């Protein structure tokens, strides 16, 4: 039964290979299935698909909408998928956070005006650096 569930998930992933969300949920379900092989029967239900679980997630997000924006956490999204496939055991569900790259500290900017240059020469305080949360890891600006 476990093998058939893996086949069903991978077949849907292959049929939707250019749909990034099907790939994310499919990989999640494969990992979940490894940890909980007893849920294979639930994942094998013919009428339940990854695409339909995404629709369930979308409908839930709409209930959380503020204006034109609807955002849910990873834990909520994956929890909704588990509930959709009847694989949720009722325990709080959390996704561990992905590691974040270390923050970059930008070099201090140069003082260009003569008046500012004289004032900075008199100052004995160390130069302050600027930290930008919008810089990417390679030194350019994030887009």
XYZ file of N, CA, C and O in Angstrom:
572
model
N 0.832 -1.189 0.000
C 0.000 0.000 0.000
C 0.884 1.263 0.000
O 0.561 2.231 -0.676
N 1.982 1.229 0.761
C 2.914 2.355 0.819
C 3.443 2.673 -0.578
O 3.467 3.834 -0.994
N 3.856 1.637 -1.312
C 4.408 1.841 -2.649
C 3.382 2.456 -3.594
O 3.712 3.309 -4.419
N 2.121 2.018 -3.477
C 1.070 2.569 -4.331
C 0.836 4.045 -4.021
O 0.587 4.843 -4.923
N 0.914 4.414 -2.744
C 0.742 5.823 -2.369
C 1.886 6.663 -2.933
O 1.661 7.770 -3.446
N 3.098 6.147 -2.858
C 4.253 6.856 -3.427
C 4.063 7.006 -4.935
O 4.319 8.080 -5.501
N 3.600 5.951 -5.602
C 3.361 6.006 -7.048
C 2.318 7.057 -7.396
O 2.472 7.816 -8.359
N 1.239 7.119 -6.616
C 0.178 8.085 -6.881
C 0.701 9.511 -6.748
O 0.449 10.363 -7.602
N 1.446 9.784 -5.687
C 1.976 11.129 -5.463
C 2.967 11.503 -6.561
O 2.878 12.590 -7.140
N 3.891 10.594 -6.869
C 4.891 10.909 -7.894
C 4.252 11.038 -9.276
O 4.698 11.858 -10.082
N 3.205 10.276 -9.551
C 2.520 10.404 -10.838
C 1.885 11.783 -10.966
O 1.975 12.422 -12.030
N 1.265 12.283 -9.892
C 0.671 13.623 -9.950
C 1.763 14.690 -10.061
O 1.610 15.674 -10.783
N 2.872 14.481 -9.371
C 3.988 15.423 -9.476
C 4.535 15.445 -10.909
O 4.812 16.512 -11.452
N 4.667 14.274 -11.530
C 5.170 14.191 -12.901
C 4.190 14.816 -13.891
O 4.598 15.467 -14.851
N 2.894 14.623 -13.654
C 1.882 15.193 -14.540
C 1.835 16.719 -14.425
O 1.364 17.392 -15.346
N 2.305 17.250 -13.314
C 2.287 18.695 -13.070
C 3.698 19.202 -12.795
O 3.922 20.000 -11.887
N 4.660 18.733 -13.593
C 6.069 19.016 -13.312
C 6.415 20.497 -13.360
O 7.395 20.921 -12.770
N 5.615 21.318 -14.035
C 5.899 22.752 -14.110
C 5.079 23.552 -13.101
O 5.104 24.784 -13.136
N 4.376 22.886 -12.235
C 3.572 23.551 -11.197
C 4.364 23.483 -9.896
O 4.423 22.433 -9.255
N 4.994 24.588 -9.483
C 5.891 24.527 -8.323
C 5.205 24.122 -7.025
O 5.812 23.461 -6.189
N 3.952 24.487 -6.859
C 3.276 24.170 -5.604
C 2.928 22.688 -5.506
O 2.961 22.108 -4.430
N 2.615 22.081 -6.634
C 2.378 20.631 -6.628
C 3.672 19.920 -6.242
O 3.652 18.942 -5.483
N 4.796 20.433 -6.717
C 6.085 19.820 -6.381
C 6.378 19.949 -4.882
O 6.811 18.987 -4.239
N 6.134 21.119 -4.315
C 6.401 21.339 -2.886
C 5.523 20.431 -2.032
O 6.007 19.745 -1.127
N 4.234 20.408 -2.331
C 3.306 19.582 -1.545
C 3.605 18.105 -1.773
O 3.557 17.303 -0.842
N 3.929 17.729 -2.992
C 4.265 16.328 -3.278
C 5.468 15.863 -2.477
O 5.454 14.785 -1.875
N 6.533 16.680 -2.468
C 7.723 16.314 -1.677
C 7.382 16.233 -0.190
O 7.831 15.327 0.511
N 6.572 17.178 0.278
C 6.143 17.156 1.674
C 5.395 15.862 1.988
O 5.648 15.215 3.010
N 4.479 15.474 1.109
C 3.700 14.250 1.344
C 4.574 13.003 1.304
O 4.353 12.060 2.076
N 5.573 12.988 0.425
C 6.479 11.833 0.375
C 7.265 11.703 1.677
O 7.430 10.596 2.198
N 7.728 12.824 2.219
C 8.440 12.790 3.503
C 7.489 12.377 4.616
O 7.826 11.547 5.463
N 6.285 12.923 4.596
C 5.291 12.561 5.609
C 4.977 11.067 5.546
O 4.863 10.409 6.581
N 4.872 10.561 4.341
C 4.563 9.144 4.155
C 5.685 8.252 4.686
O 5.421 7.194 5.267
N 6.937 8.682 4.511
C 8.061 7.917 5.076
C 7.959 7.847 6.596
O 8.250 6.816 7.197
N 7.551 8.952 7.202
C 7.456 9.018 8.660
C 6.179 8.376 9.192
O 6.136 7.957 10.342
N 5.147 8.336 8.347
C 3.846 7.784 8.761
C 3.296 6.863 7.670
O 2.302 7.187 7.006
N 3.909 5.697 7.474
C 3.427 4.798 6.413
C 1.980 4.343 6.618
O 1.322 3.935 5.660
N 1.492 4.466 7.842
C 0.102 4.082 8.116
C -0.900 5.007 7.422
O -2.083 4.684 7.307
N -0.446 6.167 6.918
C -1.337 7.101 6.232
C -1.438 6.819 4.726
O -2.124 7.538 4.015
N -0.776 5.782 4.266
C -0.796 5.453 2.834
C -2.226 5.257 2.341
O -2.582 5.730 1.256
N -3.036 4.605 3.124
C -4.433 4.348 2.731
C -5.171 5.661 2.474
O -5.907 5.791 1.495
N -4.946 6.663 3.334
C -5.632 7.950 3.190
C -5.164 8.674 1.924
O -5.961 9.328 1.254
N -3.879 8.575 1.628
C -3.337 9.250 0.448
C -3.768 8.564 -0.848
O -3.705 9.172 -1.913
N -4.202 7.319 -0.760
C -4.622 6.572 -1.947
C -6.059 6.848 -2.380
O -6.469 6.404 -3.456
N -6.818 7.581 -1.578
C -8.205 7.865 -1.963
C -8.203 8.567 -3.318
O -7.554 9.588 -3.501
N -8.914 7.973 -4.274
C -8.867 8.444 -5.657
C -9.300 9.882 -5.839
O -8.719 10.628 -6.628
N -10.327 10.303 -5.131
C -10.855 11.649 -5.343
C -9.986 12.735 -4.705
O -10.182 13.912 -4.965
N -9.010 12.349 -3.902
C -8.147 13.326 -3.239
C -6.842 13.462 -4.013
O -6.156 12.486 -4.257
N -6.531 14.723 -4.383
C -5.319 14.993 -5.157
C -4.562 16.173 -4.550
O -5.128 16.939 -3.758
N -3.325 16.310 -4.959
C -2.523 17.448 -4.502
C -3.156 18.748 -4.992
O -3.263 19.719 -4.230
N -3.595 18.779 -6.245
C -4.226 19.992 -6.775
C -5.456 20.383 -5.971
O -5.673 21.563 -5.686
N -6.258 19.410 -5.592
C -7.448 19.714 -4.792
C -7.065 20.159 -3.385
O -7.758 20.976 -2.783
N -5.951 19.644 -2.853
C -5.498 20.105 -1.535
C -5.052 21.563 -1.613
O -5.267 22.336 -0.674
N -4.455 21.952 -2.741
C -4.075 23.355 -2.933
C -5.309 24.249 -3.011
O -5.302 25.380 -2.515
N -6.372 23.749 -3.620
C -7.617 24.510 -3.678
C -8.191 24.687 -2.276
O -8.692 25.763 -1.937
N -8.100 23.646 -1.457
C -8.558 23.746 -0.068
C -7.741 24.794 0.680
O -8.285 25.595 1.451
N -6.432 24.799 0.445
C -5.558 25.783 1.074
C -5.936 27.202 0.624
O -5.984 28.129 1.428
N -6.212 27.363 -0.664
C -6.602 28.675 -1.193
C -7.894 29.171 -0.544
O -7.997 30.325 -0.135
N -8.865 28.272 -0.415
C -10.132 28.669 0.199
C -9.935 29.094 1.653
O -10.544 30.043 2.122
N -9.052 28.394 2.371
C -8.754 28.783 3.753
C -8.082 30.156 3.777
O -8.428 31.012 4.587
N -7.118 30.368 2.880
C -6.406 31.655 2.840
C -7.371 32.803 2.585
O -7.213 33.893 3.147
N -8.382 32.559 1.758
C -9.373 33.605 1.491
C -10.107 34.025 2.761
O -10.481 35.183 2.899
N -10.282 33.112 3.688
C -10.950 33.470 4.950
C -10.054 34.340 5.826
O -10.544 35.021 6.720
N -8.754 34.338 5.554
C -7.787 35.130 6.316
C -7.443 36.438 5.603
O -6.627 37.210 6.087
N -8.056 36.674 4.474
C -7.726 37.809 3.611
C -7.998 39.144 4.300
O -8.993 39.323 4.985
N -7.080 40.079 4.077
C -7.245 41.456 4.507
C -7.082 42.301 3.252
O -6.002 42.335 2.664
N -8.154 42.934 2.815
C -8.121 43.655 1.545
C -7.926 42.658 0.419
O -8.662 41.683 0.302
N -6.922 42.882 -0.400
C -6.632 41.977 -1.514
C -5.509 41.007 -1.203
O -5.017 40.332 -2.101
N -5.067 40.934 0.048
C -3.925 40.111 0.414
C -4.370 38.964 1.311
O -5.065 39.168 2.301
N -3.948 37.762 0.949
C -4.233 36.576 1.761
C -2.926 35.822 1.958
O -2.305 35.393 0.986
N -2.494 35.702 3.201
C -1.237 35.033 3.513
C -1.490 34.042 4.643
O -2.192 34.365 5.602
N -0.917 32.855 4.523
C -0.960 31.898 5.619
C 0.452 31.386 5.854
O 1.306 31.462 4.974
N 0.697 30.868 7.031
C 2.023 30.359 7.362
C 2.255 28.998 6.713
O 1.306 28.319 6.298
N 3.525 28.598 6.647
C 3.851 27.263 6.151
C 3.152 26.207 6.988
O 2.597 25.237 6.459
N 3.187 26.382 8.314
C 2.564 25.401 9.200
C 1.076 25.276 8.917
O 0.534 24.172 8.865
N 0.397 26.401 8.711
C -1.034 26.353 8.384
C -1.251 25.646 7.048
O -2.133 24.797 6.917
N -0.442 25.999 6.049
C -0.601 25.396 4.726
C -0.397 23.897 4.739
O -1.229 23.138 4.224
N 0.704 23.442 5.344
C 0.961 22.005 5.389
C -0.045 21.292 6.289
O -0.437 20.163 6.028
N -0.471 21.969 7.355
C -1.495 21.386 8.221
C -2.808 21.189 7.482
O -3.495 20.174 7.652
N -3.168 22.148 6.638
C -4.395 22.041 5.832
C -4.299 20.853 4.885
O -5.265 20.099 4.707
N -3.122 20.651 4.291
C -2.924 19.516 3.386
C -3.105 18.204 4.150
O -3.783 17.286 3.676
N -2.523 18.111 5.343
C -2.672 16.890 6.146
C -4.127 16.664 6.525
O -4.609 15.527 6.509
N -4.839 17.730 6.871
C -6.263 17.585 7.198
C -7.045 17.139 5.974
O -7.926 16.285 6.070
N -6.731 17.713 4.815
C -7.420 17.357 3.577
C -7.292 15.856 3.292
O -8.250 15.203 2.911
N -6.102 15.316 3.494
C -5.872 13.888 3.246
C -6.192 13.020 4.472
O -5.898 11.832 4.478
N -6.804 13.601 5.493
C -7.143 12.890 6.736
C -5.912 12.248 7.370
O -5.966 11.122 7.871
N -4.795 12.969 7.360
C -3.549 12.465 7.934
C -3.105 13.261 9.157
O -2.043 13.006 9.706
N -3.906 14.209 9.568
C -3.529 15.049 10.704
C -3.976 14.367 11.978
O -5.121 13.924 12.105
N -3.075 14.277 12.950
C -3.393 13.579 14.193
C -3.930 14.506 15.285
O -4.128 14.087 16.422
N -4.154 15.768 14.974
C -4.716 16.699 15.942
C -3.676 17.410 16.789
O -4.005 18.334 17.520
N -2.422 16.994 16.689
C -1.359 17.643 17.454
C -0.971 18.941 16.760
O -1.101 19.060 15.546
N -0.464 19.923 17.532
C 0.004 21.152 16.887
C 1.048 20.828 15.834
O 1.917 19.990 16.042
N 0.923 21.470 14.719
C 1.794 21.184 13.583
C 2.663 22.399 13.311
O 2.159 23.493 13.131
N 3.971 22.197 13.293
C 4.890 23.300 13.012
C 5.934 22.850 12.011
O 6.420 21.727 12.070
N 6.278 23.752 11.123
C 7.357 23.539 10.162
C 8.580 24.230 10.752
O 8.511 25.399 11.105
N 9.706 23.530 10.861
C 10.889 24.232 11.369
C 11.288 25.346 10.410
O 11.188 25.181 9.200
N 11.710 26.489 10.948
C 12.075 27.588 10.052
C 13.312 27.243 9.241
O 14.188 26.522 9.705
N 13.343 27.751 8.012
C 14.511 27.532 7.167
C 15.634 28.423 7.669
O 15.383 29.540 8.120
N 16.864 27.927 7.615
C 17.972 28.767 8.073
C 18.089 30.023 7.223
O 17.951 29.970 6.007
N 18.315 31.143 7.875
C 18.468 32.417 7.184
C 19.947 32.721 7.022
O 20.734 32.420 7.916
N 20.335 33.311 5.901
C 21.748 33.673 5.749
C 22.100 34.759 6.754
O 21.233 35.534 7.163
N 23.352 34.810 7.172
C 23.730 35.841 8.130
C 23.542 37.227 7.533
O 23.688 37.422 6.336
N 23.202 38.188 8.395
C 22.993 39.557 7.941
C 24.318 40.155 7.496
O 25.357 39.883 8.087
N 24.275 40.939 6.446
C 25.474 41.619 5.951
C 25.551 42.996 6.563
O 24.555 43.667 6.733
N 26.745 43.413 6.840
C 26.970 44.761 7.323
C 27.648 45.518 6.198
O 28.717 45.135 5.731
N 27.011 46.595 5.755
C 27.552 47.381 4.656
C 28.679 48.272 5.173
O 28.696 48.673 6.328
N 29.614 48.583 4.284
C 30.708 49.483 4.636
C 30.150 50.880 4.872
O 29.153 51.270 4.263
N 30.766 51.646 5.768
C 30.265 53.003 6.021
C 30.417 53.862 4.764
O 31.323 53.651 3.959
N 29.521 54.814 4.630
C 29.580 55.692 3.469
C 30.616 56.782 3.706
O 30.864 57.180 4.843
N 31.229 57.259 2.634
C 32.234 58.314 2.736
C 31.566 59.669 2.881
O 30.524 59.918 2.301
N 32.203 60.530 3.627
C 31.730 61.899 3.781
C 32.297 62.690 2.615
O 33.491 62.657 2.355
N 31.449 63.433 1.896
C 31.920 64.098 0.687
C 32.062 65.604 0.820
O 32.875 66.199 0.146
N 31.302 66.245 1.663
C 31.416 67.699 1.745
C 32.593 68.088 2.631
O 32.945 67.395 3.577
N 33.215 69.233 2.340
C 34.395 69.688 3.092
C 34.037 69.961 4.541
O 34.779 69.616 5.468
N 32.894 70.566 4.765
C 32.458 70.876 6.129
C 32.242 69.596 6.924
O 32.678 69.479 8.064
N 31.613 68.610 6.304
C 31.382 67.332 6.969
C 32.683 66.597 7.192
O 32.871 65.915 8.202
N 33.624 66.732 6.249
C 34.913 66.068 6.386
C 35.681 66.611 7.575
O 36.296 65.856 8.333
N 35.650 67.939 7.769
C 36.340 68.539 8.914
C 35.689 68.078 10.212
O 36.354 67.777 11.187
N 34.369 68.035 10.215
C 33.654 67.615 11.423
C 33.970 66.163 11.743
O 34.140 65.798 12.907
N 34.112 65.322 10.711
C 34.385 63.917 10.969
C 35.806 63.703 11.447
O 36.081 62.772 12.185
N 36.754 64.579 11.039
C 38.129 64.461 11.510
C 38.221 64.767 12.997
O 39.021 64.193 13.710
N 37.401 65.687 13.495
C 37.403 66.058 14.901
C 36.751 64.979 15.764
O 37.045 64.870 16.936
N 35.872 64.203 15.165
C 35.149 63.184 15.920
C 36.060 62.008 16.237
O 36.811 61.534 15.405
N 36.006 61.565 17.479
C 36.793 60.396 17.876
C 35.918 59.151 17.961
O 36.402 58.074 18.268
N 34.631 59.306 17.693
C 33.714 58.172 17.756
C 33.967 57.249 16.564
O 34.300 57.707 15.481
N 33.854 55.939 16.765
C 34.049 55.023 15.639
C 32.955 55.216 14.599
O 31.852 55.643 14.915
N 33.293 54.930 13.347
C 32.324 55.056 12.262
C 31.213 54.037 12.446
O 31.449 52.901 12.847
N 29.999 54.460 12.174
C 28.848 53.570 12.256
C 28.658 52.882 10.915
O 28.918 53.469 9.868
N 28.219 51.669 10.938
C 27.928 50.962 9.698
C 26.438 50.875 9.527
O 25.668 51.009 10.481
N 26.017 50.659 8.295
C 24.596 50.543 7.999
C 24.272 49.098 7.685
O 25.024 48.430 6.988
N 23.174 48.658 8.192
C 22.702 47.298 7.930
C 21.446 47.404 7.098
O 20.512 48.092 7.473
N 21.439 46.758 5.958
C 20.272 46.779 5.101
C 19.691 45.383 5.019
O 20.379 44.432 4.681
N 18.427 45.271 5.327
C 17.758 43.980 5.239
C 17.420 43.626 3.796
O 16.951 42.544 3.526
N 17.661 44.552 2.885
C 17.311 44.313 1.498
C 18.506 43.957 0.648
O 18.415 43.817 -0.551
N 19.676 43.800 1.234
C 20.844 43.348 0.490
C 20.826 41.845 0.423
O 20.517 41.176 1.400
N 21.181 41.287 -0.723
C 21.259 39.832 -0.816
C 22.647 39.369 -0.417
O 23.530 40.151 -0.126
N 22.885 38.066 -0.414
C 24.144 37.487 0.059
C 25.317 37.805 -0.859
O 26.447 37.713 -0.449
N 25.088 38.165 -2.124
C 26.191 38.422 -3.037
C 26.547 39.897 -3.111
O 27.349 40.308 -3.909
N 25.944 40.721 -2.315
C 26.331 42.112 -2.279
C 25.453 43.037 -3.097
O 25.576 44.234 -3.006
N 24.564 42.524 -3.894
C 23.660 43.369 -4.674
C 22.373 43.585 -3.911
O 22.161 43.040 -2.846
N 21.532 44.382 -4.469
C 20.252 44.599 -3.818
C 19.291 43.479 -4.165
O 19.289 42.968 -5.271
N 18.470 43.087 -3.205
C 17.465 42.049 -3.443
C 16.374 42.626 -4.334
O 16.080 43.802 -4.286
N 15.778 41.773 -5.111
C 14.696 42.239 -6.017
C 13.433 41.495 -5.746
O 13.329 40.437 -5.386
